[in-house]
Amino acid sequence: LLTAGAILFRGFTNITPTTFNTFFHSLGINPVQYMGGGSPGRDRIEGDVFSSTKIAPYGSIWMHNELSYSTGSPTKVLFCSIKEATTGGYTPIADFRKVMGLIDKEILEELKRRGIVYKRLYVHEKNTQKSNLAGSHLVKSWQDAFINKDPVAAEAAAKAAGFTVTWTDED
């Protein structure tokens, strides 16, 4: 893990969400929640086991830092395939420390100087199909993002995560 940045286990049988959740917790890793994120919807399967990102079968997910929008990004990410994909289904990973080493130092310094701001527009769940991006994995409701139907509780969760919240008339 320290050398390659990843460990791949193969050949296990009878893996279930329950056994994977037990394995995950046996490692002593503190789970980071997906609340407020850019992920286009995940379902909590069991405990701290979530479904894969929900996107159309023809879609793909670009290389990214998991939970980069969060103030508490994970130090470890575990994946488990309960049901193997019949086509595609690849999950490429990269050691971002090495990726950073490939970026021009002047560009990195400029990014550090300017900082990064993430802006996200969440719509009310009743409006997800009305969006110009309907059917895209880019549309997400605030109810899904903050795992709550109550706008007061969702706003409190957003603020606790360090978000600045602005409501529109439609939301």
JSON list of C-alpha atoms in Angstrom, two decimals:
[
{"chain": "A", "resi": 1, "resn": "LEU", "atom": "CA", "xyz": [0.00, 0.00, 0.00]},
{"chain": "A", "resi": 2, "resn": "LEU", "atom": "CA", "xyz": [2.77, 2.44, 0.85]},
{"chain": "A", "resi": 3, "resn": "THR", "atom": "CA", "xyz": [4.68, 1.62, -2.35]},
{"chain": "A", "resi": 4, "resn": "ALA", "atom": "CA", "xyz": [1.94, 1.24, -4.96]},
{"chain": "A", "resi": 5, "resn": "GLY", "atom": "CA", "xyz": [-0.85, 3.21, -3.29]},
{"chain": "A", "resi": 6, "resn": "ALA", "atom": "CA", "xyz": [-3.35, 0.38, -3.72]},
{"chain": "A", "resi": 7, "resn": "ILE", "atom": "CA", "xyz": [-4.02, -3.24, -2.87]},
{"chain": "A", "resi": 8, "resn": "LEU", "atom": "CA", "xyz": [-6.14, -5.44, -5.13]},
{"chain": "A", "resi": 9, "resn": "PHE", "atom": "CA", "xyz": [-7.79, -8.53, -3.67]},
{"chain": "A", "resi": 10, "resn": "ARG", "atom": "CA", "xyz": [-9.31, -11.05, -6.10]},
{"chain": "A", "resi": 11, "resn": "GLY", "atom": "CA", "xyz": [-10.95, -14.44, -5.99]},
{"chain": "A", "resi": 12, "resn": "PHE", "atom": "CA", "xyz": [-13.17, -13.97, -2.95]},
{"chain": "A", "resi": 13, "resn": "THR", "atom": "CA", "xyz": [-16.55, -15.65, -3.10]},
{"chain": "A", "resi": 14, "resn": "ASN", "atom": "CA", "xyz": [-19.78, -14.89, -1.29]},
{"chain": "A", "resi": 15, "resn": "ILE", "atom": "CA", "xyz": [-18.98, -11.22, -0.74]},
{"chain": "A", "resi": 16, "resn": "THR", "atom": "CA", "xyz": [-22.07, -9.42, 0.49]},
{"chain": "A", "resi": 17, "resn": "PRO", "atom": "CA", "xyz": [-22.64, -5.83, 1.62]},
{"chain": "A", "resi": 18, "resn": "THR", "atom": "CA", "xyz": [-22.69, -7.18, 5.20]},
{"chain": "A", "resi": 19, "resn": "THR", "atom": "CA", "xyz": [-19.31, -8.92, 4.92]},
{"chain": "A", "resi": 20, "resn": "PHE", "atom": "CA", "xyz": [-17.76, -5.95, 3.11]},
{"chain": "A", "resi": 21, "resn": "ASN", "atom": "CA", "xyz": [-19.05, -3.54, 5.78]},
{"chain": "A", "resi": 22, "resn": "THR", "atom": "CA", "xyz": [-17.60, -5.81, 8.49]},
{"chain": "A", "resi": 23, "resn": "PHE", "atom": "CA", "xyz": [-14.25, -5.99, 6.65]},
{"chain": "A", "resi": 24, "resn": "PHE", "atom": "CA", "xyz": [-14.19, -2.22, 6.19]},
{"chain": "A", "resi": 25, "resn": "HIS", "atom": "CA", "xyz": [-14.78, -1.54, 9.87]},
{"chain": "A", "resi": 26, "resn": "SER", "atom": "CA", "xyz": [-12.28, -4.21, 10.95]},
{"chain": "A", "resi": 27, "resn": "LEU", "atom": "CA", "xyz": [-9.55, -2.07, 9.35]},
{"chain": "A", "resi": 28, "resn": "GLY", "atom": "CA", "xyz": [-10.30, 0.77, 11.78]},
{"chain": "A", "resi": 29, "resn": "ILE", "atom": "CA", "xyz": [-11.01, 3.27, 8.99]},
{"chain": "A", "resi": 30, "resn": "ASN", "atom": "CA", "xyz": [-13.32, 6.13, 9.93]},
{"chain": "A", "resi": 31, "resn": "PRO", "atom": "CA", "xyz": [-15.93, 6.49, 7.19]},
{"chain": "A", "resi": 32, "resn": "VAL", "atom": "CA", "xyz": [-16.37, 9.80, 5.38]},
{"chain": "A", "resi": 33, "resn": "GLN", "atom": "CA", "xyz": [-19.94, 10.53, 4.32]},
{"chain": "A", "resi": 34, "resn": "TYR", "atom": "CA", "xyz": [-20.97, 11.44, 0.77]},
{"chain": "A", "resi": 35, "resn": "MET", "atom": "CA", "xyz": [-23.22, 14.20, 2.04]},
{"chain": "A", "resi": 36, "resn": "GLY", "atom": "CA", "xyz": [-23.29, 17.32, -0.11]},
{"chain": "A", "resi": 37, "resn": "GLY", "atom": "CA", "xyz": [-21.26, 15.86, -2.85]},
{"chain": "A", "resi": 38, "resn": "GLY", "atom": "CA", "xyz": [-21.06, 15.97, -6.55]},
{"chain": "A", "resi": 39, "resn": "SER", "atom": "CA", "xyz": [-21.73, 12.28, -6.87]},
{"chain": "A", "resi": 40, "resn": "PRO", "atom": "CA", "xyz": [-24.97, 11.87, -8.79]},
{"chain": "A", "resi": 41, "resn": "GLY", "atom": "CA", "xyz": [-26.69, 9.82, -6.21]},
{"chain": "A", "resi": 42, "resn": "ARG", "atom": "CA", "xyz": [-25.59, 6.84, -4.23]},
{"chain": "A", "resi": 43, "resn": "ASP", "atom": "CA", "xyz": [-27.76, 4.57, -2.20]},
{"chain": "A", "resi": 44, "resn": "ARG", "atom": "CA", "xyz": [-26.71, 3.41, 1.24]},
{"chain": "A", "resi": 45, "resn": "ILE", "atom": "CA", "xyz": [-26.74, -0.37, 0.85]},
{"chain": "A", "resi": 46, "resn": "GLU", "atom": "CA", "xyz": [-25.80, -1.31, 4.38]},
{"chain": "A", "resi": 47, "resn": "GLY", "atom": "CA", "xyz": [-23.86, 0.43, 7.13]},
{"chain": "A", "resi": 48, "resn": "ASP", "atom": "CA", "xyz": [-21.14, 2.39, 5.36]},
{"chain": "A", "resi": 49, "resn": "VAL", "atom": "CA", "xyz": [-21.46, 0.50, 2.06]},
{"chain": "A", "resi": 50, "resn": "PHE", "atom": "CA", "xyz": [-22.85, 2.61, -0.77]},
{"chain": "A", "resi": 51, "resn": "SER", "atom": "CA", "xyz": [-23.89, 1.81, -4.30]},
{"chain": "A", "resi": 52, "resn": "SER", "atom": "CA", "xyz": [-21.75, 2.87, -7.20]},
{"chain": "A", "resi": 53, "resn": "THR", "atom": "CA", "xyz": [-22.31, 6.26, -8.78]},
{"chain": "A", "resi": 54, "resn": "LYS", "atom": "CA", "xyz": [-25.58, 6.31, -10.68]},
{"chain": "A", "resi": 55, "resn": "ILE", "atom": "CA", "xyz": [-24.93, 7.27, -14.26]},
{"chain": "A", "resi": 56, "resn": "ALA", "atom": "CA", "xyz": [-26.28, 6.06, -17.57]},
{"chain": "A", "resi": 57, "resn": "PRO", "atom": "CA", "xyz": [-24.63, 2.86, -18.86]},
{"chain": "A", "resi": 58, "resn": "TYR", "atom": "CA", "xyz": [-23.06, 4.82, -21.75]},
{"chain": "A", "resi": 59, "resn": "GLY", "atom": "CA", "xyz": [-21.51, 7.33, -19.36]},
{"chain": "A", "resi": 60, "resn": "SER", "atom": "CA", "xyz": [-18.06, 7.32, -17.86]},
{"chain": "A", "resi": 61, "resn": "ILE", "atom": "CA", "xyz": [-16.53, 8.87, -14.77]},
{"chain": "A", "resi": 62, "resn": "TRP", "atom": "CA", "xyz": [-13.35, 10.85, -15.25]},
{"chain": "A", "resi": 63, "resn": "MET", "atom": "CA", "xyz": [-10.37, 10.43, -12.97]},
{"chain": "A", "resi": 64, "resn": "HIS", "atom": "CA", "xyz": [-10.92, 12.52, -9.86]},
{"chain": "A", "resi": 65, "resn": "ASN", "atom": "CA", "xyz": [-9.98, 12.86, -6.21]},
{"chain": "A", "resi": 66, "resn": "GLU", "atom": "CA", "xyz": [-12.69, 11.21, -4.16]},
{"chain": "A", "resi": 67, "resn": "LEU", "atom": "CA", "xyz": [-14.67, 13.78, -2.15]},
{"chain": "A", "resi": 68, "resn": "SER", "atom": "CA", "xyz": [-12.38, 16.61, -3.26]},
{"chain": "A", "resi": 69, "resn": "TYR", "atom": "CA", "xyz": [-15.22, 19.08, -2.59]},
{"chain": "A", "resi": 70, "resn": "SER", "atom": "CA", "xyz": [-15.28, 18.01, 1.05]},
{"chain": "A", "resi": 71, "resn": "THR", "atom": "CA", "xyz": [-13.32, 19.33, 3.99]},
{"chain": "A", "resi": 72, "resn": "GLY", "atom": "CA", "xyz": [-12.75, 15.72, 5.07]},
{"chain": "A", "resi": 73, "resn": "SER", "atom": "CA", "xyz": [-11.42, 13.80, 2.09]},
{"chain": "A", "resi": 74, "resn": "PRO", "atom": "CA", "xyz": [-10.71, 10.13, 2.78]},
{"chain": "A", "resi": 75, "resn": "THR", "atom": "CA", "xyz": [-7.21, 8.78, 3.24]},
{"chain": "A", "resi": 76, "resn": "LYS", "atom": "CA", "xyz": [-8.35, 5.38, 1.98]},
{"chain": "A", "resi": 77, "resn": "VAL", "atom": "CA", "xyz": [-11.08, 4.34, -0.46]},
{"chain": "A", "resi": 78, "resn": "LEU", "atom": "CA", "xyz": [-12.35, 0.76, -0.65]},
{"chain": "A", "resi": 79, "resn": "PHE", "atom": "CA", "xyz": [-14.21, -0.66, -3.63]},
{"chain": "A", "resi": 80, "resn": "CYS", "atom": "CA", "xyz": [-16.02, -3.96, -3.83]},
{"chain": "A", "resi": 81, "resn": "SER", "atom": "CA", "xyz": [-17.80, -5.57, -6.75]},
{"chain": "A", "resi": 82, "resn": "ILE", "atom": "CA", "xyz": [-20.80, -7.51, -5.49]},
{"chain": "A", "resi": 83, "resn": "LYS", "atom": "CA", "xyz": [-22.11, -7.92, -9.03]},
{"chain": "A", "resi": 84, "resn": "GLU", "atom": "CA", "xyz": [-19.54, -7.97, -11.80]},
{"chain": "A", "resi": 85, "resn": "ALA", "atom": "CA", "xyz": [-20.26, -5.81, -14.84]},
{"chain": "A", "resi": 86, "resn": "THR", "atom": "CA", "xyz": [-21.01, -7.72, -18.04]},
{"chain": "A", "resi": 87, "resn": "THR", "atom": "CA", "xyz": [-19.24, -5.05, -20.11]},
{"chain": "A", "resi": 88, "resn": "GLY", "atom": "CA", "xyz": [-16.97, -2.19, -19.10]},
{"chain": "A", "resi": 89, "resn": "GLY", "atom": "CA", "xyz": [-17.13, -1.66, -15.37]},
{"chain": "A", "resi": 90, "resn": "TYR", "atom": "CA", "xyz": [-13.51, -0.59, -15.03]},
{"chain": "A", "resi": 91, "resn": "THR", "atom": "CA", "xyz": [-12.44, 1.43, -12.01]},
{"chain": "A", "resi": 92, "resn": "PRO", "atom": "CA", "xyz": [-9.08, 2.98, -12.85]},
{"chain": "A", "resi": 93, "resn": "ILE", "atom": "CA", "xyz": [-7.19, 4.47, -9.93]},
{"chain": "A", "resi": 94, "resn": "ALA", "atom": "CA", "xyz": [-4.11, 6.66, -9.73]},
{"chain": "A", "resi": 95, "resn": "ASP", "atom": "CA", "xyz": [-1.72, 7.77, -7.02]},
{"chain": "A", "resi": 96, "resn": "PHE", "atom": "CA", "xyz": [-2.44, 11.49, -7.04]},
{"chain": "A", "resi": 97, "resn": "ARG", "atom": "CA", "xyz": [0.91, 12.21, -5.39]},
{"chain": "A", "resi": 98, "resn": "LYS", "atom": "CA", "xyz": [2.52, 10.95, -8.61]},
{"chain": "A", "resi": 99, "resn": "VAL", "atom": "CA", "xyz": [0.03, 12.83, -10.80]},
{"chain": "A", "resi": 100, "resn": "MET", "atom": "CA", "xyz": [0.87, 16.06, -8.96]},
{"chain": "A", "resi": 101, "resn": "GLY", "atom": "CA", "xyz": [4.55, 15.40, -9.67]},
{"chain": "A", "resi": 102, "resn": "LEU", "atom": "CA", "xyz": [3.79, 15.48, -13.41]},
{"chain": "A", "resi": 103, "resn": "ILE", "atom": "CA", "xyz": [2.15, 18.93, -13.32]},
{"chain": "A", "resi": 104, "resn": "ASP", "atom": "CA", "xyz": [4.35, 21.92, -14.10]},
{"chain": "A", "resi": 105, "resn": "LYS", "atom": "CA", "xyz": [5.45, 23.58, -10.83]},
{"chain": "A", "resi": 106, "resn": "GLU", "atom": "CA", "xyz": [4.42, 27.05, -12.06]},
{"chain": "A", "resi": 107, "resn": "ILE", "atom": "CA", "xyz": [0.89, 25.81, -12.71]},
{"chain": "A", "resi": 108, "resn": "LEU", "atom": "CA", "xyz": [0.71, 24.27, -9.24]},
{"chain": "A", "resi": 109, "resn": "GLU", "atom": "CA", "xyz": [1.92, 27.49, -7.63]},
{"chain": "A", "resi": 110, "resn": "GLU", "atom": "CA", "xyz": [-0.67, 29.50, -9.56]},
{"chain": "A", "resi": 111, "resn": "LEU", "atom": "CA", "xyz": [-3.43, 27.14, -8.43]},
{"chain": "A", "resi": 112, "resn": "LYS", "atom": "CA", "xyz": [-2.27, 27.44, -4.83]},
{"chain": "A", "resi": 113, "resn": "ARG", "atom": "CA", "xyz": [-2.15, 31.24, -5.13]},
{"chain": "A", "resi": 114, "resn": "ARG", "atom": "CA", "xyz": [-5.63, 31.55, -6.63]},
{"chain": "A", "resi": 115, "resn": "GLY", "atom": "CA", "xyz": [-7.26, 28.77, -4.64]},
{"chain": "A", "resi": 116, "resn": "ILE", "atom": "CA", "xyz": [-10.14, 26.64, -5.80]},
{"chain": "A", "resi": 117, "resn": "VAL", "atom": "CA", "xyz": [-13.85, 27.35, -5.42]},
{"chain": "A", "resi": 118, "resn": "TYR", "atom": "CA", "xyz": [-16.42, 24.64, -6.08]},
{"chain": "A", "resi": 119, "resn": "LYS", "atom": "CA", "xyz": [-19.85, 25.87, -7.11]},
{"chain": "A", "resi": 120, "resn": "ARG", "atom": "CA", "xyz": [-22.72, 23.47, -7.23]},
{"chain": "A", "resi": 121, "resn": "LEU", "atom": "CA", "xyz": [-26.35, 23.99, -8.19]},
{"chain": "A", "resi": 122, "resn": "TYR", "atom": "CA", "xyz": [-28.73, 21.56, -6.57]},
{"chain": "A", "resi": 123, "resn": "VAL", "atom": "CA", "xyz": [-32.35, 21.59, -7.65]},
{"chain": "A", "resi": 124, "resn": "HIS", "atom": "CA", "xyz": [-35.47, 20.43, -5.87]},
{"chain": "A", "resi": 125, "resn": "GLU", "atom": "CA", "xyz": [-36.08, 16.76, -6.63]},
{"chain": "A", "resi": 126, "resn": "LYS", "atom": "CA", "xyz": [-39.31, 17.67, -8.45]},
{"chain": "A", "resi": 127, "resn": "ASN", "atom": "CA", "xyz": [-37.25, 19.77, -10.90]},
{"chain": "A", "resi": 128, "resn": "THR", "atom": "CA", "xyz": [-34.50, 17.30, -11.81]},
{"chain": "A", "resi": 129, "resn": "GLN", "atom": "CA", "xyz": [-36.28, 16.28, -15.03]},
{"chain": "A", "resi": 130, "resn": "LYS", "atom": "CA", "xyz": [-36.93, 19.91, -16.02]},
{"chain": "A", "resi": 131, "resn": "SER", "atom": "CA", "xyz": [-33.25, 20.77, -16.12]},
{"chain": "A", "resi": 132, "resn": "ASN", "atom": "CA", "xyz": [-31.36, 21.30, -19.37]},
{"chain": "A", "resi": 133, "resn": "LEU", "atom": "CA", "xyz": [-29.19, 18.45, -18.19]},
{"chain": "A", "resi": 134, "resn": "ALA", "atom": "CA", "xyz": [-32.07, 16.05, -17.49]},
{"chain": "A", "resi": 135, "resn": "GLY", "atom": "CA", "xyz": [-30.92, 12.48, -17.90]},
{"chain": "A", "resi": 136, "resn": "SER", "atom": "CA", "xyz": [-27.35, 13.58, -17.27]},
{"chain": "A", "resi": 137, "resn": "HIS", "atom": "CA", "xyz": [-25.41, 12.55, -14.19]},
{"chain": "A", "resi": 138, "resn": "LEU", "atom": "CA", "xyz": [-24.78, 16.28, -13.62]},
{"chain": "A", "resi": 139, "resn": "VAL", "atom": "CA", "xyz": [-28.24, 17.01, -12.19]},
{"chain": "A", "resi": 140, "resn": "LYS", "atom": "CA", "xyz": [-28.66, 16.37, -8.50]},
{"chain": "A", "resi": 141, "resn": "SER", "atom": "CA", "xyz": [-31.31, 17.38, -6.02]},
{"chain": "A", "resi": 142, "resn": "TRP", "atom": "CA", "xyz": [-30.45, 18.92, -2.67]},
{"chain": "A", "resi": 143, "resn": "GLN", "atom": "CA", "xyz": [-32.50, 16.12, -1.13]},
{"chain": "A", "resi": 144, "resn": "ASP", "atom": "CA", "xyz": [-30.09, 13.54, -2.59]},
{"chain": "A", "resi": 145, "resn": "ALA", "atom": "CA", "xyz": [-26.99, 15.62, -1.92]},
{"chain": "A", "resi": 146, "resn": "PHE", "atom": "CA", "xyz": [-27.72, 16.12, 1.76]},
{"chain": "A", "resi": 147, "resn": "ILE", "atom": "CA", "xyz": [-29.71, 12.93, 2.31]},
{"chain": "A", "resi": 148, "resn": "ASN", "atom": "CA", "xyz": [-32.62, 14.87, 3.77]},
{"chain": "A", "resi": 149, "resn": "LYS", "atom": "CA", "xyz": [-36.04, 16.06, 2.59]},
{"chain": "A", "resi": 150, "resn": "ASP", "atom": "CA", "xyz": [-36.16, 18.91, 5.14]},
{"chain": "A", "resi": 151, "resn": "PRO", "atom": "CA", "xyz": [-34.64, 22.12, 3.71]},
{"chain": "A", "resi": 152, "resn": "VAL", "atom": "CA", "xyz": [-33.72, 23.44, 7.17]},
{"chain": "A", "resi": 153, "resn": "ALA", "atom": "CA", "xyz": [-31.84, 20.24, 8.02]},
{"chain": "A", "resi": 154, "resn": "ALA", "atom": "CA", "xyz": [-30.25, 20.12, 4.56]},
{"chain": "A", "resi": 155, "resn": "GLU", "atom": "CA", "xyz": [-29.05, 23.72, 4.91]},
{"chain": "A", "resi": 156, "resn": "ALA", "atom": "CA", "xyz": [-27.65, 22.99, 8.38]},
{"chain": "A", "resi": 157, "resn": "ALA", "atom": "CA", "xyz": [-25.76, 19.98, 6.99]},
{"chain": "A", "resi": 158, "resn": "ALA", "atom": "CA", "xyz": [-24.45, 22.08, 4.10]},
{"chain": "A", "resi": 159, "resn": "LYS", "atom": "CA", "xyz": [-23.23, 24.81, 6.43]},
{"chain": "A", "resi": 160, "resn": "ALA", "atom": "CA", "xyz": [-21.66, 22.25, 8.77]},
{"chain": "A", "resi": 161, "resn": "ALA", "atom": "CA", "xyz": [-19.71, 20.96, 5.75]},
{"chain": "A", "resi": 162, "resn": "GLY", "atom": "CA", "xyz": [-18.45, 24.49, 5.04]},
{"chain": "A", "resi": 163, "resn": "PHE", "atom": "CA", "xyz": [-20.82, 25.31, 2.17]},
{"chain": "A", "resi": 164, "resn": "THR", "atom": "CA", "xyz": [-22.30, 28.74, 1.56]},
{"chain": "A", "resi": 165, "resn": "VAL", "atom": "CA", "xyz": [-26.01, 28.29, 0.84]},
{"chain": "A", "resi": 166, "resn": "THR", "atom": "CA", "xyz": [-28.21, 30.42, -1.39]},
{"chain": "A", "resi": 167, "resn": "TRP", "atom": "CA", "xyz": [-31.80, 29.33, -2.08]},
{"chain": "A", "resi": 168, "resn": "THR", "atom": "CA", "xyz": [-33.70, 30.19, -5.24]},
{"chain": "A", "resi": 169, "resn": "ASP", "atom": "CA", "xyz": [-37.46, 30.58, -5.64]},
{"chain": "A", "resi": 170, "resn": "GLU", "atom": "CA", "xyz": [-37.72, 27.18, -7.35]},
{"chain": "A", "resi": 171, "resn": "ASP", "atom": "CA", "xyz": [-36.00, 25.29, -4.56]}
]
